[in-house]
Coordinates of C-alpha atoms in Angstrom, one line a residue:
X29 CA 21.4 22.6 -58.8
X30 CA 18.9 21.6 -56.1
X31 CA 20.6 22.4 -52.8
X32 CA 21.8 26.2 -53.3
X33 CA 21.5 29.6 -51.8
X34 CA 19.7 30.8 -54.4
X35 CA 16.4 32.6 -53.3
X36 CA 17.8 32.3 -49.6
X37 CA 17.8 36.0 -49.0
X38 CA 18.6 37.0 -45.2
X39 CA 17.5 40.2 -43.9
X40 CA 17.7 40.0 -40.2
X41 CA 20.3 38.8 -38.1
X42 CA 17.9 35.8 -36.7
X43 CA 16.8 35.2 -39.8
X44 CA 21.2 34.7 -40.9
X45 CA 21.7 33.0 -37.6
X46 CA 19.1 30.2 -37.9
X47 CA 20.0 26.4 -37.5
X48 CA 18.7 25.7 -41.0
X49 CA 20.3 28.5 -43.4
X50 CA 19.0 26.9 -46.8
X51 CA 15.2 26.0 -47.2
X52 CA 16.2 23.0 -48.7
X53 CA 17.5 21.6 -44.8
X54 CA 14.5 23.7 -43.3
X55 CA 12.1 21.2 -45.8
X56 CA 13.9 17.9 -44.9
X57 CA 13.9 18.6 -41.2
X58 CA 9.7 19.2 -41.1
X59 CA 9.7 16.2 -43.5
X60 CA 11.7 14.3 -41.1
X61 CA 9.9 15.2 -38.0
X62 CA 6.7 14.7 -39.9
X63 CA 8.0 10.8 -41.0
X64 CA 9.0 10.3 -37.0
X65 CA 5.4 11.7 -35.6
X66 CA 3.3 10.8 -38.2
X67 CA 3.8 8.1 -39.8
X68 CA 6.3 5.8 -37.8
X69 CA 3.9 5.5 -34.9
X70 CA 1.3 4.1 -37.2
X71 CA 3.9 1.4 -38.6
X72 CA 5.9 0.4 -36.2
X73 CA 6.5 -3.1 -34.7
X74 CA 7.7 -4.9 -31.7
X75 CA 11.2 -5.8 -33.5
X76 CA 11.7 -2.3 -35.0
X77 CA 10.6 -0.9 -31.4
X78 CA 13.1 -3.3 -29.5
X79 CA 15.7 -3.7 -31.9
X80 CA 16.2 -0.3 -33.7
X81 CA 14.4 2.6 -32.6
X82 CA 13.6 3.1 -29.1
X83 CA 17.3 2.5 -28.4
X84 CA 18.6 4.5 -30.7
X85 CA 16.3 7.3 -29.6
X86 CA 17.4 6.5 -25.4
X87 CA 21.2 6.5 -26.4
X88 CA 20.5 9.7 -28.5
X89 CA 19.6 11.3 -25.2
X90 CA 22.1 9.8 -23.4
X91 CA 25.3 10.8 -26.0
X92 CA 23.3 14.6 -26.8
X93 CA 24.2 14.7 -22.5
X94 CA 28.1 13.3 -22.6
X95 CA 28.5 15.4 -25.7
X96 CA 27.7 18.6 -23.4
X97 CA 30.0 17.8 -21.2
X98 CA 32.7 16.5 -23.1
X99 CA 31.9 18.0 -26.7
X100 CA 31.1 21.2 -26.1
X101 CA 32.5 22.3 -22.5
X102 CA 36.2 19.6 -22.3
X103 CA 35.2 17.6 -19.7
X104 CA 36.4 14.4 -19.8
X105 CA 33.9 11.5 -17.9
X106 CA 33.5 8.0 -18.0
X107 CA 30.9 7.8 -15.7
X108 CA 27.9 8.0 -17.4
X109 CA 26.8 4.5 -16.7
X110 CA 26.4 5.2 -13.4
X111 CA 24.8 8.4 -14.6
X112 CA 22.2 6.6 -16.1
X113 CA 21.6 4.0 -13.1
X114 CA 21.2 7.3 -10.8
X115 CA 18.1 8.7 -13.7
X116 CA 16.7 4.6 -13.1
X117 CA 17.0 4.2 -9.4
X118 CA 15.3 7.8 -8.7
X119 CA 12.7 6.7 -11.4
X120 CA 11.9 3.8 -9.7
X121 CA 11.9 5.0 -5.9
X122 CA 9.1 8.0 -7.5
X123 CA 7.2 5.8 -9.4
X124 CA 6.6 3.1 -6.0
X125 CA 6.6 6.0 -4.1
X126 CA 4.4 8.2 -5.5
X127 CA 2.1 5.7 -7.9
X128 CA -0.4 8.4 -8.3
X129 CA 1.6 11.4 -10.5
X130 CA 2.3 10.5 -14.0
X131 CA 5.4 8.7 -14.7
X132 CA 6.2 11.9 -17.4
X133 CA 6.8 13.9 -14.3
X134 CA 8.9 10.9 -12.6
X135 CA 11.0 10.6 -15.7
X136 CA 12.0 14.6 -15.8
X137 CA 12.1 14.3 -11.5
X138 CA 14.6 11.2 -12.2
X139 CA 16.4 13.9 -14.4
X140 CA 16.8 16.2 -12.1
X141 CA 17.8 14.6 -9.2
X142 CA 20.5 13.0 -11.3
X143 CA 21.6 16.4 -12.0
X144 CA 22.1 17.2 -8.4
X145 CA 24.3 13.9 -8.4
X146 CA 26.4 15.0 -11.4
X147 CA 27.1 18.3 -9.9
X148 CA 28.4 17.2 -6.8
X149 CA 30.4 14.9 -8.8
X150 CA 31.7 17.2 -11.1
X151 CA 33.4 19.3 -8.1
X152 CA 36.5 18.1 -8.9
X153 CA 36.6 19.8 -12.0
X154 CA 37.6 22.9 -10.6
X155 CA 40.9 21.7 -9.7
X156 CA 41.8 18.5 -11.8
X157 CA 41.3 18.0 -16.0
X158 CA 42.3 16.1 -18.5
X159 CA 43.0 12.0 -17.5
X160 CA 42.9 13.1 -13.7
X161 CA 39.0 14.4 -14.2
X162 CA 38.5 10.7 -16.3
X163 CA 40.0 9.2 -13.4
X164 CA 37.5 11.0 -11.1
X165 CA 34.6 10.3 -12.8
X166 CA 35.4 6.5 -13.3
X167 CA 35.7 6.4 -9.5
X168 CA 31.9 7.6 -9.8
X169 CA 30.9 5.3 -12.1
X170 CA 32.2 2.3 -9.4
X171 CA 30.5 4.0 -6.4
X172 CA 27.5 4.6 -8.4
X173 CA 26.9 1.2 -9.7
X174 CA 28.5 -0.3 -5.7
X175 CA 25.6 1.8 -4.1
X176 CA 22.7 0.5 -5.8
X177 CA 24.0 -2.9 -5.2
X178 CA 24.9 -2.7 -1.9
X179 CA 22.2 -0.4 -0.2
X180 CA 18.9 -2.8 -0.3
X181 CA 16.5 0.7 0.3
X182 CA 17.5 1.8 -3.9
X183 CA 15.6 -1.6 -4.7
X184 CA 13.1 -2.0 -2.4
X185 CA 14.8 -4.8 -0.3
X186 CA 13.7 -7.1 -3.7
X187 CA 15.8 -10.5 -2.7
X188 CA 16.8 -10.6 -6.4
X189 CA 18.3 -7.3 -6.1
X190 CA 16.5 -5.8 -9.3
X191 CA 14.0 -3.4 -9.7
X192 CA 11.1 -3.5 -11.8
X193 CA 8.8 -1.0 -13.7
X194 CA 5.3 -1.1 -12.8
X195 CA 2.7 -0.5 -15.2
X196 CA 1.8 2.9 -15.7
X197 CA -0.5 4.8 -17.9
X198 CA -0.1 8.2 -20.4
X199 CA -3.5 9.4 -21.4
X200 CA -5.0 5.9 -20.8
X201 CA -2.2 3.8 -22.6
X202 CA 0.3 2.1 -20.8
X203 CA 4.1 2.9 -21.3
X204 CA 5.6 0.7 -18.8
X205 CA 5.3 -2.9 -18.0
X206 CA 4.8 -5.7 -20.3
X207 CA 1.5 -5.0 -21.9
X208 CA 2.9 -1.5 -23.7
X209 CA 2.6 -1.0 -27.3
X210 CA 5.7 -0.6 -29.2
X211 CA 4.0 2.7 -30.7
X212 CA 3.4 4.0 -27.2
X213 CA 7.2 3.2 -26.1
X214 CA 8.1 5.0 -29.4
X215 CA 6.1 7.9 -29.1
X216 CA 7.8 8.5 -25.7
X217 CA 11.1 8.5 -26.3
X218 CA 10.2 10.3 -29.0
X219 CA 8.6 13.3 -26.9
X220 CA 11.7 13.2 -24.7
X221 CA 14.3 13.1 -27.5
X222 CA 12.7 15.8 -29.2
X223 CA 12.3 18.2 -26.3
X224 CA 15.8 17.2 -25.0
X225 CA 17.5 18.2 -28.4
X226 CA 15.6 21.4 -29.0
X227 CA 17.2 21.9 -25.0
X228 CA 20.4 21.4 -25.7
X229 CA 20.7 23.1 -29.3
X230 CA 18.9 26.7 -27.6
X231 CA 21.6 26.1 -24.9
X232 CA 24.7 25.6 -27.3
X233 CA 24.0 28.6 -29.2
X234 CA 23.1 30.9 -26.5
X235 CA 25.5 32.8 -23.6
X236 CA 25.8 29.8 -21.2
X237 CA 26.8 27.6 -24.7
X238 CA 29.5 30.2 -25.5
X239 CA 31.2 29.8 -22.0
X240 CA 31.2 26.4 -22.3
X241 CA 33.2 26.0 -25.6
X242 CA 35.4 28.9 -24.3
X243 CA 36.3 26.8 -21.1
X244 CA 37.2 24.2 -23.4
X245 CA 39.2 25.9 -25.6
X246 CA 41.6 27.9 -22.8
X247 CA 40.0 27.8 -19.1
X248 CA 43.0 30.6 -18.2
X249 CA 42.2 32.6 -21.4
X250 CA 38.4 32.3 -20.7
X251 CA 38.8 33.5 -17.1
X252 CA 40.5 36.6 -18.1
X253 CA 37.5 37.2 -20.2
X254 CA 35.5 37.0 -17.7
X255 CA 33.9 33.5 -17.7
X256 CA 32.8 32.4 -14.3
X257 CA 34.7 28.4 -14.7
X258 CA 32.9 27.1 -11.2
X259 CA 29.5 28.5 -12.8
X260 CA 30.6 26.6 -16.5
X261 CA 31.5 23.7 -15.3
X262 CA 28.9 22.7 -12.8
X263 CA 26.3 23.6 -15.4
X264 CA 27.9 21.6 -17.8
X265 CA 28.1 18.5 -15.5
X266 CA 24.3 19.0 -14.0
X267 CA 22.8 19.9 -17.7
X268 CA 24.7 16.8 -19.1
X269 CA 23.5 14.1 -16.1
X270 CA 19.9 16.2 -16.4
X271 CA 19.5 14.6 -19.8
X272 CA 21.9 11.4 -19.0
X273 CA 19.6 10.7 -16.1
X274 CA 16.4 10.6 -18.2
X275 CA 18.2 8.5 -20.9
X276 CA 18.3 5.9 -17.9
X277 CA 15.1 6.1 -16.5
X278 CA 13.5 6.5 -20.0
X279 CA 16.1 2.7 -20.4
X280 CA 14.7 1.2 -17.6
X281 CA 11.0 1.9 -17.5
X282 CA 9.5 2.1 -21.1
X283 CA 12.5 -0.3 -22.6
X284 CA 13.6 -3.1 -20.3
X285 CA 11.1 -3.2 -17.5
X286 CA 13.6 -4.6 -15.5
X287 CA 17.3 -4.2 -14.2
X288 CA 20.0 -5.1 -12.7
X289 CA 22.4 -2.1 -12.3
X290 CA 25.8 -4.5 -12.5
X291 CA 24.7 -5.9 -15.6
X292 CA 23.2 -2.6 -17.2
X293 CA 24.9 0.1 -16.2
X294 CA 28.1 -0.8 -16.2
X295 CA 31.6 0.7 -17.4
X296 CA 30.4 -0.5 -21.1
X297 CA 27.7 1.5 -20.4
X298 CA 30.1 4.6 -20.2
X299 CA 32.4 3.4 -22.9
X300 CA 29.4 2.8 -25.1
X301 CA 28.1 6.2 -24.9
X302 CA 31.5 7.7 -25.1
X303 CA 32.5 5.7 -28.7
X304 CA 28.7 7.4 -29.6
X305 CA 29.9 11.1 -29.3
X306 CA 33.3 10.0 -30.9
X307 CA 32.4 8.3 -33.5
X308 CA 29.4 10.8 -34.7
X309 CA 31.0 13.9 -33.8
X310 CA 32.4 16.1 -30.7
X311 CA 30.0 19.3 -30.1
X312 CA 27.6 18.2 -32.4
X313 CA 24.0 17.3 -31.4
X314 CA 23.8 16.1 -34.7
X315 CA 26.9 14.3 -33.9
X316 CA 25.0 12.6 -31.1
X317 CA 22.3 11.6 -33.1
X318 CA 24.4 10.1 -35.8
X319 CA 26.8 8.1 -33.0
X320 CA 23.8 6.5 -31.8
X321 CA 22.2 5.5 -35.3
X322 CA 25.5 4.1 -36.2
X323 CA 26.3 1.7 -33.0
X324 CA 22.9 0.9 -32.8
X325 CA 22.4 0.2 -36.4
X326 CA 25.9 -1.7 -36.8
X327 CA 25.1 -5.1 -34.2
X328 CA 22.2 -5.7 -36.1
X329 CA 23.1 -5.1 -39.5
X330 CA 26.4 -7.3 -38.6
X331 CA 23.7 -10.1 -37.6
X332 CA 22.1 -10.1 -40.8
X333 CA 25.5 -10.0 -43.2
X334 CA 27.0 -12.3 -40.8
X335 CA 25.0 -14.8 -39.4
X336 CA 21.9 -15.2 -41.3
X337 CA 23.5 -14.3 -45.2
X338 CA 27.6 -15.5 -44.8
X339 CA 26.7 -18.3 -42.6
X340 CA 28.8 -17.2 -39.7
X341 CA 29.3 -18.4 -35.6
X342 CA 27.4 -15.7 -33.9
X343 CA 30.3 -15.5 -31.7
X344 CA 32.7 -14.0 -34.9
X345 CA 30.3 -11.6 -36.0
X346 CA 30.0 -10.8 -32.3
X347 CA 33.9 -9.6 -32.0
X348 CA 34.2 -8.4 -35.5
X349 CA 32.2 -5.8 -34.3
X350 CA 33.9 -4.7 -31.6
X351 CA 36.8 -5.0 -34.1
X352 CA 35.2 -2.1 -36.9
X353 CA 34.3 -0.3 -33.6
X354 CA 37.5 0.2 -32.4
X355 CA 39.2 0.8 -35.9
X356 CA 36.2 3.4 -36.4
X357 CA 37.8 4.8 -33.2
X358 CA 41.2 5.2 -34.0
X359 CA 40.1 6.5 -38.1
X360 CA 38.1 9.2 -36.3
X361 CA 40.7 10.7 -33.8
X362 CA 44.1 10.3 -35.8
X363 CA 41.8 11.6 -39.3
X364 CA 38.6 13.3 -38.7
X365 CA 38.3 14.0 -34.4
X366 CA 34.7 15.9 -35.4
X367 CA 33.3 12.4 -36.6
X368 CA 30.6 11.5 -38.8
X369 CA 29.1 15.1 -38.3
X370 CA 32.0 16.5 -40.0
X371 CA 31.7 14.5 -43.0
X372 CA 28.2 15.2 -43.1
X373 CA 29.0 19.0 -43.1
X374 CA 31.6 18.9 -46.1
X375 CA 29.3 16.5 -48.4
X376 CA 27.2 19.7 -47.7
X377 CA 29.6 22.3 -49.0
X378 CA 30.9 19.8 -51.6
X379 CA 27.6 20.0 -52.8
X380 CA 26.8 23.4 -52.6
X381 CA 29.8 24.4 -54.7
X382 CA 29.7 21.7 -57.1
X383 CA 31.0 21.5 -60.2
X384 CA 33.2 24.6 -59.1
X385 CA 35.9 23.5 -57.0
X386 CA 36.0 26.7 -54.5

């Protein structure tokens, strides 16, 4: 009888209209932030750091942008690899650039910029949808990842052809380059994951939110009701590469140190990000959250069952991933197109009606 309404009395409209409802979420999401902030920091390692969390926390950002755009507003893309490359290039050019300003500035600079990008990209949206707009952005996603090969300026005329973070310091620890901390990468991503969701959740539940799920719904429909679809759109598209772009500089500069945009941001880069939003849940920043954990969670947790309990070739566990991946995909959008968030929400009203069955 622990997770009830009971004592949960609502007299204001913010007070009904709040993210949390029951006190019981309201405790477990301070507890949770407290557990991140608090105490993670504190016991964190280079494996968990490399392996599990910072990851998960970059692709959060990345998926919390595509699920704007694709969740929330119906616009199909598959270019958010080349997205991402956009947020690292621009990082890279600001922080050789301009060594001096701190590299929190050059992360949300990277961000913008890549907005700019995705708006003039997303044009097309105001006269193509559906498979023709996934078309469109594909043909991004090439010219993206074709630019920053081709044009030697992006990387600084390396001869390799890669770009590479140099060391810079937050409050006199360094985040970038090979002598950071795993609790300073953490704490990071953290910071920008946090601030990124509280972003998107104030902008799914307020006006410009609303006129994004009603373009989704019925564009014609929302037009007659007076939603402004060139003003929808192109918000959608720059707010979604805003946060896509710093998912990629946050990927190259505090996590890999080094890239090579063929090899990084590629189309599995896109189709990656795009399973993430599938899998946890369209228009859900939860959603987002809980597609990341899984597909970061599953390679490694398939390594441990796999190769170092059965016994099995690396190579095996390696595409019986991608096999549960894509069965995961086809489960979701012939049963449950909302994804894990879904499930999450009815275990929730199972449990707050249980043992009455309505």
């Amino acid at each position: 009888m622990l997770y009830r309404e009971a004592g949960d009395f609502k007299t204001t409209y913010v007070a009904d209209s709040q993210t949390f409802p029951l006190k019981l979420d309201r405790i477990g999401f301070w507890v949770t932030m407290a557990v991140a902030w608090l105490v993670i920091p504190f016991v964190i390692n280079d494996y968990w750091a490399s392996s599990l969390l910072v990851p998960f926390l970059i692709y959060a950002i990345a998926a919390i942008g595509l699920n704007i755009l694709t969740g929330y507003c119906g616009q199909v893309s598959l270019g958010t690899g080349g997205f991402m490359a956009v947020g690292a290039y621009a990082c890279y050019k600001l922080m050789t650039s301009f060594p001096d300003i701190n590299i929190m500035i050059h992360i949300v600079l990277a961000g913008g910029i890549t907005a700019i990008v995705g708006a003039a990209f997303g044009l097309p949206s105001l006269r193509i949808k559906g498979f023709y707009l996934a078309v469109a952005t594909l043909a991004a996603q090439f010219f993206l990842v074709w630019l920053f090969n081709k044009v030697a300026w992006f990387y600084n005329y390396s001869a390799s052809g890669q770009i590479n973070a140099p060391e810079r310091l937050v409050a006199g620890v360094a985040v970038t380059g090979p002598s950071t901390p795993a609790w300073a990468q953490y704490l990071i991503c953290l910071f920008f994951v946090t601030l990124c969701a509280l972003i998107a959740r104030n902008l799914t539940r307020g006006t410009i939110g609303r006129s994004w799920m009603a373009i989704r719904d019925m564009d014609i429909a929302a037009e007659i009701i007076g939603v402004n679809p060139l003003k929808a759109k192109l918000t959608a598209f720059a707010v979604s590469s805003f946060f896509v772009g710093i998912a990629g500089a946050l990927f190259f500069s505090v996590y890999l140190g080094a890239v090579e945009v063929g090899e990084v941001f590629g189309i599995q880069k896109s189709f990656l990000v795009l399973f993430m939003i599938i899998i946890g849940g369209l228009g859900s920043i939860f959603g987002s959250f809980a597609g990341a954990a899984f597909l970061v969670l599953l390679p490694v947790a398939l390594k441990w069952i796999g190769v170092d309990v059965m016994g099995w070739p690396t190579d095996l566990v390696a595409h019986f991933q991608l096999v549960i991946v894509g069965a995961l995909i086809m489960f979701f959008l012939i049963k449950e197109p909302h994804g894990l968030a879904q499930l999450w929400r009815l275990a929730k009203e199972k449990l707050r009606l249980w043992p009455f069955p309505y």
